[in-house]
Amino acid sequence: MKAGKTAGVMAVCGLIVLGGCSSAETRSCSYGNEDMTDTFEITASSDRVTHMNETITLDFAVMGATNEDMMEISDEDLETLFVSAMPQLAEEMEGVSVEYEISGTKAVVHVSIDFAKADPKVLYDLGIIDAMESNVSMEQSVNQLKEKGYECK
């Protein structure tokens, strides 16, 4: 797994601006290879991001893991796996939910941020956004993900 690609939450929220489009829209951006995929669904109104969902999937079949091997992984082990790569997932924050699951030979983490409920100062302190403002731009977020190799629709 490449560190630059898994710093997704920080990457999508990296640039903060005001203004933009006038209607609500959802965009999807994905990056992946044989052992990892990272997908964002970003929803915005007037270019201001209101919700962001990220799903990171690690496929252990590439390393020879079987479904039976994966069933032996505890919930705590699964959480530790993802928190070791993205320590900010360990913090409990209002407006942010994190869920972990095993699906066959894949370990999956779902991160959801509701920008209306999440405290921008807390997101900033954890390095998830680059400024203590809540006006995360959809256009700038998508452009930043594209620069990091994500394909966006």
mmCIF file of C-alpha atoms in Angstrom:
data_model
loop_
_atom_site.group_PDB
_atom_site.id
_atom_site.type_symbol
_atom_site.label_atom_id
_atom_site.label_comp_id
_atom_site.label_asym_id
_atom_site.label_seq_id
_atom_site.Cartn_x
_atom_site.Cartn_y
_atom_site.Cartn_z
ATOM 1 C CA MET A 1 0.000 0.000 0.000
ATOM 2 C CA LYS A 2 1.422 3.410 -0.946
ATOM 3 C CA ALA A 3 1.330 6.050 1.806
ATOM 4 C CA GLY A 4 0.593 8.851 -0.689
ATOM 5 C CA LYS A 5 -2.525 7.083 -1.895
ATOM 6 C CA THR A 6 -3.898 6.137 1.530
ATOM 7 C CA ALA A 7 -3.736 9.612 2.953
ATOM 8 C CA GLY A 8 -7.066 10.061 1.198
ATOM 9 C CA VAL A 9 -9.037 11.933 3.811
ATOM 10 C CA MET A 10 -6.266 14.493 4.096
ATOM 11 C CA ALA A 11 -5.841 14.716 0.332
ATOM 12 C CA VAL A 12 -9.462 15.428 -0.511
ATOM 13 C CA CYS A 13 -9.780 18.128 2.141
ATOM 14 C CA GLY A 14 -6.417 19.723 1.471
ATOM 15 C CA LEU A 15 -7.626 22.897 -0.205
ATOM 16 C CA ILE A 16 -10.224 25.179 1.326
ATOM 17 C CA VAL A 17 -12.050 27.889 -0.655
ATOM 18 C CA LEU A 18 -15.345 29.765 -0.754
ATOM 19 C CA GLY A 19 -17.907 30.011 -3.562
ATOM 20 C CA GLY A 20 -18.425 27.980 -6.715
ATOM 21 C CA CYS A 21 -21.277 26.104 -8.365
ATOM 22 C CA SER A 22 -24.929 26.577 -7.495
ATOM 23 C CA SER A 23 -26.456 23.069 -7.414
ATOM 24 C CA ALA A 24 -25.988 19.939 -5.311
ATOM 25 C CA GLU A 25 -23.902 17.183 -6.869
ATOM 26 C CA THR A 26 -22.044 14.006 -5.966
ATOM 27 C CA ARG A 27 -18.722 13.033 -7.493
ATOM 28 C CA SER A 28 -16.869 9.737 -7.222
ATOM 29 C CA CYS A 29 -13.085 9.376 -7.321
ATOM 30 C CA SER A 30 -11.214 6.056 -7.215
ATOM 31 C CA TYR A 31 -7.680 4.786 -7.129
ATOM 32 C CA GLY A 32 -6.674 1.168 -7.098
ATOM 33 C CA ASN A 33 -4.247 -1.586 -7.829
ATOM 34 C CA GLU A 34 -4.251 -5.358 -7.290
ATOM 35 C CA ASP A 35 -4.137 -5.163 -3.491
ATOM 36 C CA MET A 36 -5.795 -1.846 -2.585
ATOM 37 C CA THR A 37 -8.632 0.416 -3.690
ATOM 38 C CA ASP A 38 -9.591 3.809 -2.311
ATOM 39 C CA THR A 39 -12.910 5.364 -3.335
ATOM 40 C CA PHE A 40 -14.410 8.722 -2.397
ATOM 41 C CA GLU A 41 -18.005 9.853 -2.815
ATOM 42 C CA ILE A 42 -18.103 13.592 -2.296
ATOM 43 C CA THR A 43 -21.377 15.504 -2.080
ATOM 44 C CA ALA A 44 -21.473 19.286 -2.320
ATOM 45 C CA SER A 45 -23.941 22.123 -2.565
ATOM 46 C CA SER A 46 -22.754 25.314 -4.281
ATOM 47 C CA ASP A 47 -19.248 23.769 -4.447
ATOM 48 C CA ARG A 48 -19.178 23.424 -0.637
ATOM 49 C CA VAL A 49 -18.590 19.811 0.441
ATOM 50 C CA THR A 50 -21.398 18.679 2.748
ATOM 51 C CA HIS A 51 -20.615 14.950 3.016
ATOM 52 C CA MET A 52 -17.676 12.768 2.142
ATOM 53 C CA ASN A 53 -17.550 8.985 2.222
ATOM 54 C CA GLU A 54 -14.304 7.109 1.735
ATOM 55 C CA THR A 55 -13.949 3.345 1.372
ATOM 56 C CA ILE A 56 -10.504 1.770 1.540
ATOM 57 C CA THR A 57 -10.265 -1.916 0.632
ATOM 58 C CA LEU A 58 -7.174 -4.062 1.131
ATOM 59 C CA ASP A 59 -7.191 -7.439 -0.647
ATOM 60 C CA PHE A 60 -5.087 -9.977 1.217
ATOM 61 C CA ALA A 61 -5.604 -12.663 -1.460
ATOM 62 C CA VAL A 62 -2.600 -11.150 -3.251
ATOM 63 C CA MET A 63 -0.494 -12.289 -0.269
ATOM 64 C CA GLY A 64 -2.081 -15.735 -0.294
ATOM 65 C CA ALA A 65 -4.750 -15.171 2.381
ATOM 66 C CA THR A 66 -7.922 -17.242 2.158
ATOM 67 C CA ASN A 67 -11.433 -16.532 3.404
ATOM 68 C CA GLU A 68 -10.696 -18.859 6.332
ATOM 69 C CA ASP A 69 -7.536 -16.888 7.206
ATOM 70 C CA MET A 70 -9.510 -13.653 7.214
ATOM 71 C CA MET A 71 -12.179 -15.080 9.526
ATOM 72 C CA GLU A 72 -9.484 -15.400 12.195
ATOM 73 C CA ILE A 73 -8.891 -11.626 12.249
ATOM 74 C CA SER A 74 -10.601 -9.998 15.228
ATOM 75 C CA ASP A 75 -12.414 -6.667 15.069
ATOM 76 C CA GLU A 76 -9.636 -5.169 17.195
ATOM 77 C CA ASP A 77 -6.942 -6.464 14.815
ATOM 78 C CA LEU A 78 -8.812 -5.017 11.848
ATOM 79 C CA GLU A 79 -9.127 -1.609 13.497
ATOM 80 C CA THR A 80 -5.428 -1.685 14.472
ATOM 81 C CA LEU A 81 -4.479 -2.445 10.853
ATOM 82 C CA PHE A 82 -6.179 0.685 9.536
ATOM 83 C CA VAL A 83 -5.315 2.955 12.486
ATOM 84 C CA SER A 84 -1.621 2.114 12.060
ATOM 85 C CA ALA A 85 -1.780 3.527 8.508
ATOM 86 C CA MET A 86 -4.110 6.437 9.348
ATOM 87 C CA PRO A 87 -3.835 7.343 13.067
ATOM 88 C CA GLN A 88 -6.574 9.973 12.806
ATOM 89 C CA LEU A 89 -9.091 7.104 12.508
ATOM 90 C CA ALA A 90 -8.545 6.354 16.207
ATOM 91 C CA GLU A 91 -10.079 9.667 17.263
ATOM 92 C CA GLU A 92 -13.803 9.812 17.978
ATOM 93 C CA MET A 93 -15.294 12.928 16.415
ATOM 94 C CA GLU A 94 -18.810 14.252 16.106
ATOM 95 C CA GLY A 95 -19.888 14.114 12.473
ATOM 96 C CA VAL A 96 -17.338 11.424 11.615
ATOM 97 C CA SER A 97 -18.066 7.704 11.596
ATOM 98 C CA VAL A 98 -15.619 4.880 10.945
ATOM 99 C CA GLU A 99 -16.667 1.272 10.341
ATOM 100 C CA TYR A 100 -14.509 -1.783 9.666
ATOM 101 C CA GLU A 101 -15.429 -5.085 8.047
ATOM 102 C CA ILE A 102 -14.030 -8.238 6.490
ATOM 103 C CA SER A 103 -15.485 -9.279 3.149
ATOM 104 C CA GLY A 104 -13.958 -12.504 1.886
ATOM 105 C CA THR A 105 -10.222 -11.881 1.613
ATOM 106 C CA LYS A 106 -10.697 -8.117 1.832
ATOM 107 C CA ALA A 107 -10.380 -5.807 4.831
ATOM 108 C CA VAL A 108 -12.541 -2.700 4.408
ATOM 109 C CA VAL A 109 -12.810 0.615 6.252
ATOM 110 C CA HIS A 110 -15.646 3.081 5.619
ATOM 111 C CA VAL A 111 -15.118 6.686 6.736
ATOM 112 C CA SER A 112 -18.004 9.142 6.574
ATOM 113 C CA ILE A 113 -17.736 12.867 7.346
ATOM 114 C CA ASP A 114 -20.777 15.112 7.740
ATOM 115 C CA PHE A 115 -19.278 18.588 7.417
ATOM 116 C CA ALA A 116 -22.383 20.195 8.953
ATOM 117 C CA LYS A 117 -21.749 18.291 12.202
ATOM 118 C CA ALA A 118 -17.965 17.849 12.260
ATOM 119 C CA ASP A 119 -15.942 20.530 14.046
ATOM 120 C CA PRO A 120 -13.542 22.097 11.507
ATOM 121 C CA LYS A 121 -11.007 22.841 14.292
ATOM 122 C CA VAL A 122 -10.921 19.157 15.284
ATOM 123 C CA LEU A 123 -10.572 18.077 11.619
ATOM 124 C CA TYR A 124 -7.773 20.630 11.235
ATOM 125 C CA ASP A 125 -5.997 19.545 14.439
ATOM 126 C CA LEU A 126 -6.033 15.932 13.193
ATOM 127 C CA GLY A 127 -4.653 16.931 9.783
ATOM 128 C CA ILE A 128 -7.803 15.976 7.872
ATOM 129 C CA ILE A 129 -8.242 19.501 6.469
ATOM 130 C CA ASP A 130 -5.655 22.263 5.970
ATOM 131 C CA ALA A 131 -7.561 25.217 7.468
ATOM 132 C CA MET A 132 -10.009 25.715 10.307
ATOM 133 C CA GLU A 133 -12.807 26.671 7.910
ATOM 134 C CA SER A 134 -15.737 24.471 6.980
ATOM 135 C CA ASN A 135 -15.864 25.533 3.323
ATOM 136 C CA VAL A 136 -14.177 22.585 1.624
ATOM 137 C CA SER A 137 -14.439 23.043 -2.156
ATOM 138 C CA MET A 138 -15.739 20.152 -4.295
ATOM 139 C CA GLU A 139 -13.872 21.365 -7.381
ATOM 140 C CA GLN A 140 -10.566 21.801 -5.570
ATOM 141 C CA SER A 141 -10.963 18.459 -3.751
ATOM 142 C CA VAL A 142 -11.602 16.587 -7.004
ATOM 143 C CA ASN A 143 -8.701 18.349 -8.733
ATOM 144 C CA GLN A 144 -6.370 17.459 -5.870
ATOM 145 C CA LEU A 145 -7.423 13.793 -6.035
ATOM 146 C CA LYS A 146 -6.868 13.759 -9.812
ATOM 147 C CA GLU A 147 -3.355 15.138 -9.246
ATOM 148 C CA LYS A 148 -2.708 12.188 -6.913
ATOM 149 C CA GLY A 149 -3.729 9.682 -9.613
ATOM 150 C CA TYR A 150 -7.411 9.139 -8.762
ATOM 151 C CA GLU A 151 -9.942 8.767 -11.589
ATOM 152 C CA CYS A 152 -12.998 10.947 -11.014
ATOM 153 C CA LYS A 153 -16.473 10.940 -12.544
#
